Amino acid sequence: MEGFLVATAVSFAVIFVAELGDKSQLMAMTFATRFKTLPVLIGITVATAIVHLVSVGIGYGLGATLPTGWINLVASLAFLAFGAWTLRGDRLTDDEKTKAERSTGSAILAVGGAFFLAELGDKTMLATITLATQYGWFGTWLGSTVGMVAADALAIVVGRMLGRHLPEKAIRYGAAALFAIFGIWLLIEAIIELR
């Protein structure tokens, strides 16, 4: 049970912070201007749950077949790369913003489909794969899914209440620092195991 709680807590924290200022969070804010909040959150939750289930399957499979020292080394490099990616930041292109604003039909299907496609290969998907190599699949899946939905819900609520975005620069630096800390921690573990 303790491993499950650690996997859930770590995955929640990493994905929540990684999602702040991410392109899909900006999409959530855009969809929330067009549709009611509940259908937007349901669409986000369903898409996230599916993408992260695939992610933990990949990560858990890799974790079961590869030696942990090498996994830690690759994971540390991945987290350091995620930190650099986070510093770069994400922006919606004009085309992506137009699609989000003009989506028709069911709000849940429109949001879910857009989020599913946006998350494939995104840093939160890759971070979830990396986390699943270290922790149990269910706790990682639950924590990463709830972390992403919570970050997107926060963006919707704050965006609606304040009518502006969270301070992007501070969020990017904080998320990058968290990724760097996890990367360095995993690098130290890898060095210890590979000696």
mmCIF file of C-alpha atoms in Angstrom:
data_model
loop_
_atom_site.group_PDB
_atom_site.id
_atom_site.type_symbol
_atom_site.label_atom_id
_atom_site.label_comp_id
_atom_site.label_asym_id
_atom_site.label_seq_id
_atom_site.Cartn_x
_atom_site.Cartn_y
_atom_site.Cartn_z
ATOM 1 C CA MET A 1 0.000 0.000 0.000
ATOM 2 C CA GLU A 2 2.886 2.364 0.773
ATOM 3 C CA GLY A 3 4.317 1.914 -2.761
ATOM 4 C CA PHE A 4 0.910 2.728 -4.242
ATOM 5 C CA LEU A 5 0.647 5.929 -2.192
ATOM 6 C CA VAL A 6 4.182 7.003 -3.135
ATOM 7 C CA ALA A 7 3.530 6.295 -6.830
ATOM 8 C CA THR A 8 0.255 8.223 -6.698
ATOM 9 C CA ALA A 9 1.716 11.208 -4.828
ATOM 10 C CA VAL A 10 4.880 11.497 -6.929
ATOM 11 C CA SER A 11 2.971 11.073 -10.207
ATOM 12 C CA PHE A 12 0.360 13.619 -9.159
ATOM 13 C CA ALA A 13 3.003 16.200 -8.219
ATOM 14 C CA VAL A 14 5.167 15.725 -11.311
ATOM 15 C CA ILE A 15 2.296 15.761 -13.809
ATOM 16 C CA PHE A 16 0.433 18.602 -12.071
ATOM 17 C CA VAL A 17 3.500 20.837 -12.269
ATOM 18 C CA ALA A 18 4.396 19.663 -15.794
ATOM 19 C CA GLU A 19 0.903 20.495 -17.020
ATOM 20 C CA LEU A 20 1.031 24.093 -15.746
ATOM 21 C CA GLY A 21 1.528 26.317 -18.780
ATOM 22 C CA ASP A 22 1.351 23.324 -21.156
ATOM 23 C CA LYS A 23 -0.422 23.522 -24.507
ATOM 24 C CA SER A 24 -3.263 21.274 -23.348
ATOM 25 C CA GLN A 25 -3.876 23.561 -20.365
ATOM 26 C CA LEU A 26 -4.214 26.458 -22.781
ATOM 27 C CA MET A 27 -6.635 24.313 -24.797
ATOM 28 C CA ALA A 28 -8.680 23.700 -21.626
ATOM 29 C CA MET A 29 -8.985 27.440 -21.090
ATOM 30 C CA THR A 30 -10.031 27.933 -24.710
ATOM 31 C CA PHE A 31 -12.638 25.159 -24.587
ATOM 32 C CA ALA A 32 -13.979 26.579 -21.319
ATOM 33 C CA THR A 33 -14.792 29.836 -23.087
ATOM 34 C CA ARG A 34 -16.987 27.938 -25.556
ATOM 35 C CA PHE A 35 -18.497 25.108 -23.497
ATOM 36 C CA LYS A 36 -19.684 24.632 -19.927
ATOM 37 C CA THR A 37 -17.006 23.621 -17.433
ATOM 38 C CA LEU A 38 -18.340 20.136 -16.586
ATOM 39 C CA PRO A 39 -18.345 18.724 -20.163
ATOM 40 C CA VAL A 40 -14.850 20.173 -20.682
ATOM 41 C CA LEU A 41 -13.583 18.452 -17.522
ATOM 42 C CA ILE A 42 -15.259 15.152 -18.462
ATOM 43 C CA GLY A 43 -13.656 15.246 -21.926
ATOM 44 C CA ILE A 44 -10.248 16.046 -20.419
ATOM 45 C CA THR A 45 -10.590 13.282 -17.822
ATOM 46 C CA VAL A 46 -11.578 10.562 -20.309
ATOM 47 C CA ALA A 47 -8.824 11.475 -22.786
ATOM 48 C CA THR A 48 -6.207 11.759 -20.056
ATOM 49 C CA ALA A 49 -7.196 8.457 -18.459
ATOM 50 C CA ILE A 50 -6.820 6.639 -21.793
ATOM 51 C CA VAL A 51 -3.524 8.244 -22.811
ATOM 52 C CA HIS A 52 -2.001 7.728 -19.372
ATOM 53 C CA LEU A 53 -3.172 4.106 -19.235
ATOM 54 C CA VAL A 54 -1.258 3.473 -22.463
ATOM 55 C CA SER A 55 1.710 5.407 -21.028
ATOM 56 C CA VAL A 56 1.934 3.393 -17.818
ATOM 57 C CA GLY A 57 1.570 0.174 -19.804
ATOM 58 C CA ILE A 58 4.600 1.117 -21.873
ATOM 59 C CA GLY A 59 6.578 2.324 -18.855
ATOM 60 C CA TYR A 60 5.697 -0.632 -16.638
ATOM 61 C CA GLY A 61 6.621 -3.051 -19.423
ATOM 62 C CA LEU A 62 9.991 -1.370 -19.872
ATOM 63 C CA GLY A 63 10.565 -1.371 -16.116
ATOM 64 C CA ALA A 64 9.928 -5.126 -15.920
ATOM 65 C CA THR A 65 12.333 -6.015 -18.736
ATOM 66 C CA LEU A 66 15.273 -3.639 -18.322
ATOM 67 C CA PRO A 67 17.818 -3.394 -15.462
ATOM 68 C CA THR A 68 16.913 -0.624 -13.009
ATOM 69 C CA GLY A 69 20.302 1.102 -13.162
ATOM 70 C CA TRP A 70 19.941 1.752 -16.888
ATOM 71 C CA ILE A 71 16.284 2.711 -16.478
ATOM 72 C CA ASN A 72 17.276 5.267 -13.831
ATOM 73 C CA LEU A 73 19.961 6.662 -16.129
ATOM 74 C CA VAL A 74 17.581 7.019 -19.078
ATOM 75 C CA ALA A 75 14.817 8.365 -16.795
ATOM 76 C CA SER A 76 17.175 10.960 -15.313
ATOM 77 C CA LEU A 77 18.145 12.181 -18.776
ATOM 78 C CA ALA A 78 14.468 12.245 -19.771
ATOM 79 C CA PHE A 79 13.535 14.349 -16.735
ATOM 80 C CA LEU A 80 16.381 16.776 -17.414
ATOM 81 C CA ALA A 81 15.162 17.032 -21.023
ATOM 82 C CA PHE A 82 11.583 17.607 -19.781
ATOM 83 C CA GLY A 83 12.934 20.454 -17.650
ATOM 84 C CA ALA A 84 14.534 22.059 -20.692
ATOM 85 C CA TRP A 85 11.342 21.484 -22.717
ATOM 86 C CA THR A 86 9.309 23.124 -19.965
ATOM 87 C CA LEU A 87 11.579 26.191 -19.966
ATOM 88 C CA ARG A 88 10.930 26.536 -23.689
ATOM 89 C CA GLY A 89 7.179 26.685 -23.002
ATOM 90 C CA ASP A 90 4.167 25.786 -25.128
ATOM 91 C CA ARG A 91 1.869 27.986 -27.159
ATOM 92 C CA LEU A 92 -1.283 27.225 -29.099
ATOM 93 C CA THR A 93 -0.842 27.858 -32.788
ATOM 94 C CA ASP A 94 -3.500 29.968 -34.485
ATOM 95 C CA ASP A 95 -4.807 26.821 -36.180
ATOM 96 C CA GLU A 96 -5.097 24.925 -32.859
ATOM 97 C CA LYS A 97 -6.840 27.877 -31.231
ATOM 98 C CA THR A 98 -9.281 28.177 -34.138
ATOM 99 C CA LYS A 99 -10.110 24.451 -33.969
ATOM 100 C CA ALA A 100 -10.719 24.676 -30.224
ATOM 101 C CA GLU A 101 -12.947 27.722 -30.651
ATOM 102 C CA ARG A 102 -14.974 26.305 -33.576
ATOM 103 C CA SER A 103 -15.547 22.732 -32.403
ATOM 104 C CA THR A 104 -19.114 21.627 -32.931
ATOM 105 C CA GLY A 105 -21.137 18.648 -31.734
ATOM 106 C CA SER A 106 -20.834 17.137 -28.311
ATOM 107 C CA ALA A 107 -18.540 19.145 -26.055
ATOM 108 C CA ILE A 108 -17.282 15.978 -24.371
ATOM 109 C CA LEU A 109 -16.354 14.371 -27.716
ATOM 110 C CA ALA A 110 -14.798 17.567 -29.071
ATOM 111 C CA VAL A 111 -12.707 18.164 -25.947
ATOM 112 C CA GLY A 112 -11.847 14.491 -25.456
ATOM 113 C CA GLY A 113 -10.739 14.037 -29.054
ATOM 114 C CA ALA A 114 -8.657 17.199 -29.046
ATOM 115 C CA PHE A 115 -6.990 16.311 -25.749
ATOM 116 C CA PHE A 116 -6.317 12.731 -26.782
ATOM 117 C CA LEU A 117 -4.505 13.893 -29.920
ATOM 118 C CA ALA A 118 -2.709 16.750 -28.135
ATOM 119 C CA GLU A 119 -1.363 14.447 -25.414
ATOM 120 C CA LEU A 120 0.104 11.802 -27.730
ATOM 121 C CA GLY A 121 3.858 12.306 -27.491
ATOM 122 C CA ASP A 122 3.461 15.297 -25.142
ATOM 123 C CA LYS A 123 5.856 15.751 -22.229
ATOM 124 C CA THR A 124 3.191 14.644 -19.712
ATOM 125 C CA MET A 125 2.753 11.362 -21.605
ATOM 126 C CA LEU A 126 6.507 10.832 -21.722
ATOM 127 C CA ALA A 127 6.837 11.772 -18.047
ATOM 128 C CA THR A 128 4.114 9.242 -17.175
ATOM 129 C CA ILE A 129 5.983 6.529 -19.096
ATOM 130 C CA THR A 130 9.150 7.444 -17.211
ATOM 131 C CA LEU A 131 7.397 7.419 -13.826
ATOM 132 C CA ALA A 132 5.830 4.019 -14.558
ATOM 133 C CA THR A 133 9.294 2.504 -15.006
ATOM 134 C CA GLN A 134 9.997 3.440 -11.382
ATOM 135 C CA TYR A 135 6.667 2.896 -9.632
ATOM 136 C CA GLY A 136 3.641 0.636 -9.823
ATOM 137 C CA TRP A 137 1.404 1.122 -12.837
ATOM 138 C CA PHE A 138 -1.886 1.762 -11.036
ATOM 139 C CA GLY A 139 -0.604 4.426 -8.633
ATOM 140 C CA THR A 140 1.271 6.126 -11.471
ATOM 141 C CA TRP A 141 -1.807 6.055 -13.706
ATOM 142 C CA LEU A 142 -4.104 7.364 -10.976
ATOM 143 C CA GLY A 143 -1.712 10.093 -9.815
ATOM 144 C CA SER A 144 -0.802 11.276 -13.313
ATOM 145 C CA THR A 145 -4.431 11.347 -14.467
ATOM 146 C CA VAL A 146 -5.674 13.220 -11.402
ATOM 147 C CA GLY A 147 -2.668 15.572 -11.526
ATOM 148 C CA MET A 148 -3.329 16.544 -15.119
ATOM 149 C CA VAL A 149 -7.069 16.977 -14.662
ATOM 150 C CA ALA A 150 -6.461 19.054 -11.501
ATOM 151 C CA ALA A 151 -4.008 21.336 -13.335
ATOM 152 C CA ASP A 152 -6.421 21.803 -16.234
ATOM 153 C CA ALA A 153 -9.337 22.428 -13.846
ATOM 154 C CA LEU A 154 -7.220 25.011 -12.028
ATOM 155 C CA ALA A 155 -6.497 26.748 -15.339
ATOM 156 C CA ILE A 156 -10.191 26.845 -16.197
ATOM 157 C CA VAL A 157 -11.230 28.200 -12.795
ATOM 158 C CA VAL A 158 -8.408 30.716 -12.477
ATOM 159 C CA GLY A 159 -8.785 31.772 -16.117
ATOM 160 C CA ARG A 160 -12.490 32.365 -15.653
ATOM 161 C CA MET A 161 -12.134 34.102 -12.292
ATOM 162 C CA LEU A 162 -9.214 36.335 -13.119
ATOM 163 C CA GLY A 163 -9.709 36.651 -16.854
ATOM 164 C CA ARG A 164 -5.992 36.115 -17.451
ATOM 165 C CA HIS A 165 -3.339 33.388 -17.408
ATOM 166 C CA LEU A 166 -1.218 32.304 -14.495
ATOM 167 C CA PRO A 167 2.223 33.991 -14.523
ATOM 168 C CA GLU A 168 3.814 31.839 -17.223
ATOM 169 C CA LYS A 169 7.458 32.586 -16.491
ATOM 170 C CA ALA A 170 7.261 31.629 -12.808
ATOM 171 C CA ILE A 171 5.314 28.459 -13.638
ATOM 172 C CA ARG A 172 7.803 27.417 -16.320
ATOM 173 C CA TYR A 173 10.786 27.951 -14.015
ATOM 174 C CA GLY A 174 9.124 26.081 -11.152
ATOM 175 C CA ALA A 175 8.168 23.128 -13.349
ATOM 176 C CA ALA A 176 11.637 23.031 -14.920
ATOM 177 C CA ALA A 177 13.216 23.039 -11.456
ATOM 178 C CA LEU A 178 11.014 20.132 -10.339
ATOM 179 C CA PHE A 179 11.998 18.119 -13.424
ATOM 180 C CA ALA A 180 15.673 18.922 -12.807
ATOM 181 C CA ILE A 181 15.416 17.794 -9.169
ATOM 182 C CA PHE A 182 13.832 14.481 -10.201
ATOM 183 C CA GLY A 183 16.405 14.092 -12.980
ATOM 184 C CA ILE A 184 19.349 14.648 -10.644
ATOM 185 C CA TRP A 185 17.838 12.323 -8.027
ATOM 186 C CA LEU A 186 17.422 9.530 -10.608
ATOM 187 C CA LEU A 187 20.917 10.180 -11.990
ATOM 188 C CA ILE A 188 22.406 9.711 -8.518
ATOM 189 C CA GLU A 189 20.446 6.452 -8.100
ATOM 190 C CA ALA A 190 21.664 5.269 -11.515
ATOM 191 C CA ILE A 191 25.290 6.030 -10.707
ATOM 192 C CA ILE A 192 25.003 4.165 -7.389
ATOM 193 C CA GLU A 193 23.407 1.113 -9.067
ATOM 194 C CA LEU A 194 25.760 0.992 -12.050
ATOM 195 C CA ARG A 195 28.962 1.177 -9.964
#
